XYZ file of N, CA and C in Angstrom:
666
model
N -46.511 18.924 17.273
C -46.026 18.819 15.896
C -44.675 19.534 15.733
N -44.609 20.751 16.357
C -43.360 21.500 16.268
C -42.211 20.742 16.923
N -42.538 20.098 18.070
C -41.505 19.332 18.756
C -40.988 18.195 17.877
N -41.943 17.561 17.176
C -41.551 16.468 16.288
C -40.655 16.977 15.154
N -41.011 18.151 14.621
C -40.214 18.731 13.546
C -38.816 19.089 14.033
N -38.733 19.654 15.238
C -37.435 20.000 15.808
C -36.586 18.743 16.018
N -37.250 17.697 16.502
C -36.536 16.442 16.751
C -35.970 15.880 15.445
N -36.815 15.896 14.397
C -36.381 15.384 13.096
C -35.245 16.221 12.519
N -35.321 17.541 12.763
C -34.291 18.441 12.251
C -32.933 18.127 12.885
N -32.925 17.988 14.211
C -31.673 17.706 14.904
C -31.167 16.290 14.615
N -32.107 15.364 14.394
C -31.719 14.012 14.020
C -31.024 14.017 12.667
N -31.554 14.822 11.751
C -30.956 14.932 10.425
C -29.557 15.524 10.503
N -29.401 16.547 11.359
C -28.083 17.150 11.542
C -27.077 16.151 12.087
N -27.548 15.267 12.950
C -26.661 14.270 13.554
C -26.271 13.208 12.549
N -27.174 12.886 11.641
C -26.931 11.814 10.674
C -26.071 12.270 9.507
N -26.243 13.511 9.072
C -25.575 13.992 7.870
C -24.054 13.834 7.882
N -23.350 14.226 8.958
C -21.895 14.047 8.948
C -21.471 12.598 8.802
N -22.206 11.700 9.448
C -21.886 10.279 9.357
C -22.101 9.784 7.939
N -23.225 10.231 7.339
C -23.532 9.816 5.972
C -22.466 10.311 5.012
N -22.037 11.573 5.203
C -21.013 12.142 4.333
C -19.701 11.395 4.487
N -19.387 11.022 5.726
C -18.149 10.291 5.978
C -18.195 8.905 5.347
N -19.354 8.249 5.474
C -19.488 6.911 4.922
C -19.455 6.917 3.401
N -19.778 8.053 2.793
C -19.823 8.146 1.338
C -18.425 8.264 0.730
N -17.417 8.499 1.573
C -16.068 8.637 1.048
C -15.555 7.309 0.467
N -14.751 7.422 -0.567
C -14.129 6.238 -1.160
C -12.947 5.850 -0.277
N -12.925 4.599 0.148
C -11.911 4.134 1.100
C -10.752 3.449 0.361
N -9.555 3.945 0.634
C -8.351 3.413 0.004
C -7.443 2.809 1.069
N -7.122 1.540 0.921
C -6.229 0.849 1.854
C -4.861 0.672 1.204
N -3.830 1.221 1.834
C -2.462 1.088 1.326
C -1.747 -0.006 2.105
N -1.496 -1.126 1.442
C -0.856 -2.295 2.037
C 0.626 -2.257 1.697
N 1.480 -2.614 2.668
C 2.889 -2.624 2.344
C 3.795 -2.849 3.538
N 5.041 -2.453 3.363
C 6.069 -2.659 4.388
C 6.468 -1.324 5.010
N 7.724 -1.189 5.433
C 8.165 0.041 6.090
C 8.113 1.254 5.163
N 8.268 1.029 3.864
C 8.191 2.139 2.909
C 6.784 2.718 2.925
N 5.786 1.847 2.921
C 4.399 2.296 3.024
C 4.139 2.929 4.389
N 4.713 2.336 5.412
C 4.538 2.838 6.773
C 5.072 4.258 6.918
N 6.035 4.619 6.075
C 6.566 5.982 6.095
C 7.975 6.098 6.635
N 8.693 4.989 6.693
C 10.048 4.978 7.242
C 10.942 6.011 6.561
N 11.758 6.672 7.358
C 12.769 7.642 6.955
C 12.179 9.022 6.617
N 10.880 9.102 6.376
C 10.258 10.408 6.151
C 10.407 11.255 7.412
N 10.512 12.560 7.244
C 10.681 13.448 8.397
C 9.459 13.420 9.309
N 8.322 13.083 8.736
C 7.066 12.938 9.483
C 6.320 11.776 8.833
N 6.366 10.612 9.462
C 5.801 9.409 8.836
C 4.331 9.566 8.461
N 3.579 10.235 9.313
C 2.142 10.367 9.083
C 1.841 11.327 7.935
N 2.490 12.477 7.918
C 2.162 13.508 6.943
C 3.100 13.566 5.743
N 4.357 13.149 5.916
C 5.318 13.219 4.822
C 5.583 11.877 4.161
N 5.124 10.770 4.772
C 5.170 9.479 4.111
C 4.238 9.510 2.906
N 4.424 8.611 1.963
C 3.631 8.709 0.733
C 2.141 8.515 0.960
N 1.762 7.736 1.957
C 0.328 7.543 2.214
C -0.301 8.836 2.728
N 0.403 9.511 3.633
C -0.103 10.784 4.145
C -0.208 11.831 3.046
N 0.811 11.878 2.188
C 0.778 12.844 1.088
C -0.309 12.491 0.075
N -0.496 11.190 -0.155
C -1.562 10.751 -1.065
C -2.921 11.151 -0.521
N -3.107 11.006 0.778
C -4.372 11.376 1.415
C -4.676 12.853 1.183
N -3.666 13.691 1.325
C -3.863 15.123 1.103
C -4.206 15.413 -0.344
N -3.578 14.697 -1.263
C -3.832 14.904 -2.688
C -5.236 14.459 -3.089
N -5.692 13.341 -2.534
C -6.995 12.789 -2.908
C -8.138 13.669 -2.427
N -7.952 14.320 -1.297
C -8.975 15.246 -0.828
C -10.044 14.625 0.059
N -11.048 15.440 0.380
C -12.048 15.072 1.384
C -12.985 13.944 0.950
N -13.047 13.665 -0.326
C -13.937 12.611 -0.794
C -13.365 11.218 -0.618
N -12.152 11.143 -0.063
C -11.472 9.856 0.087
C -10.984 9.655 1.521
N -11.021 8.417 1.950
C -10.499 8.036 3.256
C -9.315 7.111 2.999
N -8.111 7.674 3.053
C -6.895 6.922 2.732
C -6.241 6.455 4.023
N -6.074 5.160 4.174
C -5.516 4.607 5.414
C -4.202 3.875 5.150
N -3.313 3.983 6.116
C -1.991 3.362 6.030
C -1.978 2.035 6.790
N -1.763 0.947 6.065
C -1.673 -0.380 6.673
C -0.291 -0.993 6.426
N 0.719 -0.129 6.375
C 2.086 -0.603 6.191
C 2.648 -1.204 7.469
N 3.477 -2.229 7.314
C 4.107 -2.911 8.458
C 5.602 -3.058 8.185
N 6.411 -2.446 9.019
C 7.858 -2.519 8.855
C 8.343 -3.970 8.876
N 9.120 -4.334 7.875
C 9.699 -5.675 7.806
C 8.822 -6.729 7.173
N 7.593 -6.382 6.820
C 6.656 -7.389 6.320
C 7.057 -7.931 4.953
N 6.782 -9.215 4.753
C 7.060 -9.887 3.479
C 5.751 -10.302 2.801
N 5.834 -10.467 1.478
C 4.700 -11.015 0.757
C 4.639 -12.521 0.927
N 5.807 -13.134 1.041
C 5.886 -14.582 1.277
C 5.273 -14.925 2.636
N 4.609 -16.042 2.675
C 4.019 -16.508 3.929
C 5.029 -17.343 4.714
N 4.771 -17.464 6.010
C 5.581 -18.317 6.897
C 7.026 -17.843 7.058
N 7.297 -16.581 6.787
C 8.636 -16.036 7.004
C 8.724 -15.499 8.433
N 9.776 -14.733 8.706
C 9.937 -14.113 10.021
C 8.833 -13.089 10.296
N 8.223 -12.519 9.214
C 7.157 -11.529 9.404
C 6.253 -11.457 8.166
N 5.449 -12.475 7.929
C 4.539 -12.455 6.771
C 3.418 -11.442 6.981
N 3.106 -10.714 5.928
C 2.082 -9.669 6.076
C 0.745 -10.241 6.521
N 0.405 -11.431 6.043
C -0.915 -11.980 6.361
C -1.049 -12.456 7.811
N 0.021 -12.335 8.585
C -0.052 -12.673 10.013
C 0.049 -11.415 10.888
N 0.061 -10.255 10.261
C 0.182 -8.994 10.994
C -1.189 -8.420 11.349
N -1.241 -7.684 12.443
C -2.501 -7.062 12.875
C -3.047 -6.116 11.816
N -2.154 -5.422 11.106
C -2.598 -4.469 10.083
C -3.375 -5.157 8.966
N -3.057 -6.396 8.714
C -3.787 -7.160 7.697
C -5.247 -7.313 8.111
N -5.464 -7.658 9.376
C -6.831 -7.799 9.885
C -7.545 -6.450 9.882
N -6.818 -5.398 10.232
C -7.412 -4.060 10.249
C -7.795 -3.618 8.841
N -6.952 -3.955 7.870
C -7.226 -3.585 6.480
C -8.489 -4.273 5.967
N -8.652 -5.525 6.329
C -9.855 -6.254 5.914
C -11.107 -5.651 6.556
N -11.013 -5.336 7.837
C -12.156 -4.766 8.565
C -12.530 -3.390 8.032
N -11.577 -2.709 7.441
C -11.802 -1.378 6.855
C -12.759 -1.437 5.668
N -12.860 -2.594 5.041
C -13.697 -2.810 3.857
C -13.434 -1.743 2.791
N -12.223 -1.716 2.281
C -11.843 -0.678 1.316
C -12.517 -0.830 -0.039
N -12.578 0.287 -0.748
C -13.060 0.288 -2.131
C -11.898 0.148 -3.111
N -10.723 0.553 -2.650
C -9.501 0.479 -3.452
C -8.385 -0.061 -2.558
N -7.567 -0.953 -3.113
C -6.429 -1.509 -2.363
C -5.172 -1.388 -3.213
N -4.112 -0.832 -2.628
C -2.804 -0.849 -3.289
C -1.890 -1.744 -2.462
N -1.248 -2.692 -3.107
C -0.371 -3.640 -2.413
C 1.060 -3.413 -2.867
N 1.918 -3.019 -1.921
C 3.321 -2.735 -2.226
C 4.216 -3.602 -1.343
N 4.358 -4.842 -1.736
C 5.197 -5.794 -1.004
C 6.232 -6.400 -1.953
N 7.279 -6.973 -1.388
C 8.290 -7.629 -2.212
C 9.702 -7.213 -1.862
N 9.864 -5.987 -1.351
C 11.213 -5.498 -1.021
C 11.888 -6.397 0.016
N 11.181 -6.697 1.094
C 11.777 -7.514 2.156
C 11.948 -8.975 1.757
N 11.196 -9.397 0.752
C 11.350 -10.768 0.256
C 12.691 -10.956 -0.452
N 13.314 -9.843 -0.857
C 14.600 -9.940 -1.566
C 15.774 -10.233 -0.636
N 15.550 -10.219 0.667
C 16.624 -10.513 1.611
C 17.086 -11.970 1.457
N 18.366 -12.231 1.604
C 18.868 -13.611 1.508
C 18.161 -14.562 2.467
N 17.824 -14.086 3.674
C 17.188 -14.985 4.645
C 15.779 -15.394 4.219
N 15.241 -14.716 3.210
C 13.939 -15.119 2.661
C 14.145 -15.758 1.294
N 14.658 -14.980 0.336
C 14.711 -15.435 -1.053
C 15.663 -16.601 -1.268
N 16.726 -16.643 -0.494
C 17.734 -17.696 -0.687
C 17.627 -18.806 0.351
N 16.481 -18.847 1.013
C 16.290 -19.839 2.070
C 15.049 -20.690 1.789
N 15.165 -21.975 1.888
C 14.014 -22.861 1.732
C 13.308 -22.692 0.401
N 11.975 -22.756 0.445
C 11.164 -22.687 -0.777
C 10.435 -21.353 -0.919
N 10.853 -20.346 -0.178
C 10.133 -19.072 -0.202
C 10.035 -18.488 -1.609
N 11.146 -18.487 -2.341
C 11.149 -17.898 -3.679
C 10.141 -18.586 -4.600
N 10.089 -19.903 -4.528
C 9.179 -20.654 -5.393
C 7.716 -20.464 -5.011
N 7.474 -19.963 -3.792
C 6.100 -19.770 -3.326
C 5.631 -18.315 -3.386
N 6.519 -17.408 -3.799
C 6.148 -15.991 -3.774
C 4.903 -15.717 -4.602
N 4.850 -16.235 -5.808
C 3.703 -15.980 -6.686
C 2.404 -16.486 -6.065
N 2.399 -17.705 -5.578
C 1.178 -18.271 -5.002
C 0.806 -17.568 -3.690
N 1.809 -17.128 -2.928
C 1.527 -16.425 -1.684
C 0.916 -15.053 -1.959
N 1.429 -14.376 -2.973
C 0.850 -13.085 -3.357
C -0.557 -13.286 -3.894
N -0.753 -14.356 -4.641
C -2.082 -14.712 -5.140
C -3.069 -14.887 -3.975
N -2.631 -15.580 -2.949
C -3.490 -15.831 -1.785
C -3.886 -14.532 -1.095
N -2.933 -13.617 -0.982
C -3.213 -12.316 -0.372
C -4.245 -11.553 -1.207
N -4.082 -11.606 -2.510
C -5.036 -10.944 -3.410
C -6.424 -11.561 -3.285
N -6.482 -12.877 -3.148
C -7.768 -13.561 -3.006
C -8.555 -13.034 -1.813
N -7.842 -12.800 -0.713
C -8.501 -12.319 0.505
C -9.143 -10.962 0.257
N -8.388 -10.035 -0.314
C -8.934 -8.702 -0.546
C -10.020 -8.712 -1.620
N -9.835 -9.540 -2.627
C -10.821 -9.616 -3.705
C -12.159 -10.161 -3.219
N -12.113 -10.991 -2.183
C -13.341 -11.609 -1.683
C -14.069 -10.762 -0.638
N -13.544 -9.598 -0.303
C -14.207 -8.729 0.668
C -15.563 -8.271 0.139
N -16.530 -8.056 1.017
C -17.865 -7.603 0.584
C -17.835 -6.281 -0.180
N -16.807 -5.451 0.092
C -16.713 -4.155 -0.575
C -16.230 -4.264 -2.018
N -15.774 -5.469 -2.419
C -15.319 -5.740 -3.787
C -14.356 -4.653 -4.298
N -13.226 -4.489 -3.644
C -12.319 -3.389 -4.003
C -11.623 -3.564 -5.341
N -11.280 -2.435 -5.929
C -10.389 -2.445 -7.078
C -8.976 -2.589 -6.519
N -8.201 -3.514 -7.052
C -6.889 -3.828 -6.484
C -5.773 -3.480 -7.472
N -4.736 -2.847 -6.939
C -3.549 -2.506 -7.714
C -2.330 -3.152 -7.073
N -1.462 -3.700 -7.892
C -0.196 -4.213 -7.384
C 0.908 -3.224 -7.749
N 1.671 -2.827 -6.748
C 2.771 -1.887 -6.953
C 4.070 -2.639 -7.212
N 4.818 -2.186 -8.197
C 6.170 -2.691 -8.388
C 7.052 -1.900 -7.437
N 7.745 -2.570 -6.505
C 8.505 -1.861 -5.472
C 9.528 -0.879 -6.034
N 9.819 0.143 -5.256
C 10.842 1.107 -5.659
C 12.199 0.407 -5.727
N 13.130 0.934 -6.525
C 14.450 0.290 -6.646
C 15.208 0.295 -5.319
N 16.033 -0.707 -5.150
C 17.009 -0.716 -4.063
C 18.311 -0.238 -4.694
N 18.828 0.883 -4.213
C 20.048 1.420 -4.802
C 21.222 0.454 -4.585
N 22.090 0.289 -5.573
C 23.198 -0.677 -5.484
C 24.111 -0.458 -4.283
N 24.229 0.784 -3.816
C 25.146 1.092 -2.717
C 24.442 1.109 -1.354
N 23.344 0.391 -1.242
C 22.616 0.347 0.026
C 23.421 -0.371 1.113
N 23.183 0.035 2.341
C 23.820 -0.632 3.478
C 22.998 -1.813 3.985
N 21.822 -1.987 3.410
C 20.951 -3.078 3.821
C 21.330 -4.359 3.079
N 20.848 -5.504 3.594
C 21.180 -6.782 2.975
C 20.276 -7.119 1.787
N 19.243 -6.327 1.573
C 18.307 -6.570 0.477
C 19.045 -6.579 -0.862
N 18.584 -7.428 -1.778
C 19.294 -7.674 -3.026
C 18.631 -6.964 -4.210
N 19.262 -5.882 -4.713
C 18.678 -5.114 -5.816
C 18.374 -5.951 -7.057
N 19.296 -6.848 -7.411
C 19.126 -7.652 -8.621
C 17.975 -8.645 -8.469
N 17.836 -9.237 -7.298
C 16.732 -10.171 -7.046
C 15.398 -9.452 -7.160
N 15.332 -8.244 -6.591
C 14.088 -7.478 -6.663
C 13.713 -7.180 -8.115
N 14.681 -6.703 -8.874
C 14.416 -6.287 -10.252
C 14.147 -7.459 -11.193
N 14.974 -8.506 -11.103
C 14.930 -9.559 -12.116
C 14.084 -10.765 -11.740
N 13.754 -10.921 -10.453
C 12.979 -12.091 -10.050
C 11.629 -11.739 -9.410
N 11.655 -10.807 -8.471
C 10.419 -10.502 -7.746
C 9.460 -9.652 -8.566
N 9.965 -8.594 -9.170
C 9.089 -7.709 -9.946
C 8.407 -8.435 -11.110
N 9.110 -9.287 -11.872
C 8.408 -10.041 -12.919
C 7.265 -10.905 -12.375
N 7.423 -11.447 -11.173
C 6.360 -12.260 -10.575
C 5.169 -11.398 -10.169
N 5.446 -10.198 -9.671
C 4.352 -9.288 -9.320
C 3.578 -8.915 -10.585
N 4.317 -8.607 -11.651
C 3.667 -8.304 -12.934
C 2.802 -9.480 -13.397
N 3.344 -10.674 -13.251
C 2.632 -11.869 -13.701
C 1.307 -12.031 -12.961
N 1.338 -11.839 -11.640
C 0.118 -11.963 -10.836
C -0.890 -10.890 -11.236
N -0.425 -9.659 -11.397
C -1.314 -8.554 -11.762
C -1.975 -8.791 -13.117
N -1.179 -9.208 -14.085
C -1.711 -9.430 -15.430
C -2.666 -10.616 -15.461
N -2.338 -11.644 -14.713
C -3.197 -12.829 -14.652
C -4.558 -12.502 -14.041
N -4.554 -11.640 -13.037
C -5.788 -11.314 -12.320
C -6.494 -10.085 -12.884
N -5.877 -9.429 -13.847
C -6.492 -8.247 -14.441
C -6.415 -7.019 -13.553
N -5.400 -6.943 -12.703
C -5.222 -5.807 -11.801
C -4.394 -4.712 -12.479
N -4.598 -3.508 -12.003
C -3.752 -2.413 -12.441
C -2.370 -2.546 -11.817
N -1.360 -2.097 -12.551
C 0.023 -2.109 -12.057
C 0.458 -0.669 -11.802
N 0.988 -0.409 -10.610
C 1.536 0.899 -10.282
C 3.057 0.752 -10.260
N 3.702 1.221 -11.305
C 5.131 0.976 -11.497
C 5.981 2.013 -10.749
N 6.166 1.777 -9.467
C 6.990 2.673 -8.661
C 8.472 2.479 -8.946
N 8.818 1.302 -9.445
C 10.223 1.027 -9.767
C 10.723 2.018 -10.816
N 9.954 2.177 -11.868
C 10.364 3.093 -12.939
C 10.377 4.539 -12.466
N 9.437 4.884 -11.608
C 9.324 6.264 -11.141
C 10.545 6.729 -10.365
N 11.144 5.841 -9.580
C 12.295 6.220 -8.761
C 13.618 5.656 -9.294
N 13.557 4.982 -10.406
C 14.769 4.388 -10.970
C 15.783 5.482 -11.326
N 16.988 5.350 -10.799
C 18.038 6.321 -11.080
C 17.945 7.602 -10.286
N 16.955 7.725 -9.429
C 16.757 8.956 -8.659
C 17.467 8.862 -7.309
N 18.757 9.118 -7.310
C 19.539 9.073 -6.076
C 19.031 10.092 -5.058
N 18.498 11.217 -5.560
C 17.988 12.269 -4.671
C 16.730 11.845 -3.932
N 16.147 10.717 -4.332
C 14.921 10.231 -3.694
C 15.217 9.425 -2.427
N 16.509 9.204 -2.161
C 16.909 8.384 -1.014
C 17.894 9.161 -0.131
N 17.857 8.921 1.170
C 18.868 9.530 2.042
C 20.253 8.956 1.728
N 21.282 9.736 1.953
C 22.647 9.281 1.671
C 23.034 8.058 2.493
N 22.437 7.939 3.668
C 22.826 6.853 4.582
C 21.923 5.625 4.493
N 20.990 5.598 3.542
C 20.012 4.505 3.519
C 19.995 3.765 2.185
N 19.452 4.412 1.151
C 19.371 3.851 -0.202
C 18.392 2.682 -0.342
N 17.537 2.502 0.652
C 16.481 1.485 0.574
C 15.116 2.147 0.731
N 15.029 3.074 1.692
C 13.778 3.795 1.963
C 13.845 5.190 1.344
N 12.750 5.703 0.825
C 12.763 7.046 0.235
C 12.761 8.142 1.295
N 13.330 9.290 0.944
C 13.232 10.469 1.795
C 11.927 11.207 1.480
N 11.756 12.390 2.007
C 10.508 13.137 1.780
C 10.242 13.340 0.291
N 11.293 13.669 -0.467
C 11.143 13.881 -1.909
C 10.724 12.589 -2.606
N 11.335 11.474 -2.194
C 10.964 10.182 -2.767
C 9.524 9.817 -2.456
N 9.126 10.035 -1.216
C 7.739 9.765 -0.829
C 6.771 10.636 -1.643
N 7.174 11.874 -1.880
C 6.331 12.778 -2.662
C 6.146 12.265 -4.093
N 7.241 11.796 -4.694
C 7.157 11.262 -6.058
C 6.267 10.019 -6.113
N 6.367 9.177 -5.099
C 5.514 7.985 -5.029
C 4.055 8.394 -4.935
N 3.762 9.330 -4.027
C 2.375 9.780 -3.824
C 1.811 10.390 -5.101
N 2.605 11.210 -5.760
C 2.139 11.869 -6.988
C 1.807 10.841 -8.071
N 2.629 9.809 -8.173
C 2.375 8.819 -9.221
C 1.145 7.967 -8.895
N 1.038 7.524 -7.650
C -0.150 6.748 -7.273
C -1.403 7.586 -7.465
N -1.324 8.843 -7.088
C -2.460 9.763 -7.277
C -2.859 9.833 -8.751
N -1.870 9.969 -9.638
C -2.171 10.086 -11.074
C -2.850 8.831 -11.605
N -2.448 7.671 -11.086
C -3.049 6.409 -11.524
C -4.488 6.278 -11.005
N -4.673 6.550 -9.717
C -6.000 6.376 -9.124
C -7.019 7.369 -9.669
N -6.613 8.614 -9.813
C -7.537 9.653 -10.309
C -7.933 9.380 -11.747
N -6.991 8.888 -12.521
C -7.265 8.591 -13.929
C -8.334 7.523 -14.084
N -8.410 6.595 -13.126
C -9.326 5.462 -13.259
C -10.592 5.612 -12.411
N -10.770 6.740 -11.735
C -11.991 6.925 -10.935
C -13.153 7.284 -11.851
């Protein structure tokens, strides 16, 4: 009898950590190089996903599924739905999903080429459908991308992002009843949030501001 009790005791000890880990709320951060942590001094810890993970605490499992160069539009040079991270994000079975795509779609080779612009809304809709249909039934948020500073050295088009892409993201979010995380407003006019040599990707301070705002939105609705 004692042996059985000892066995059950050690079995319980072995199970408890797994149970505690499984009980965590899983957050999947979908996006491009900004989500991936580009330009941060430490992509893992100083990128906004890493900082968000620290803010959320031990009750949450925050994972980074950002892909450098990824677009929301399908059939481009690098559509997010054809990336390995997309498959990994689905397998993660998240409880919460934040989608931050659209910046790379503003490039002339995407937005000003073929029918990509006219398909952005439906392509984003399709991506949302996939996550919405997961067995974990996640709460989904669409992020309005951070501003592209006018003096950027990149080919991305600030006006296209602000006046064409962001309204479409809002439209999809409102149509589907999703929360909107307005990162555009948070970093608008904040030159200090970007490196002097970039103006497209945030620096550590910019990543911190993004993490703080996403944290405030998610915590408010938990």
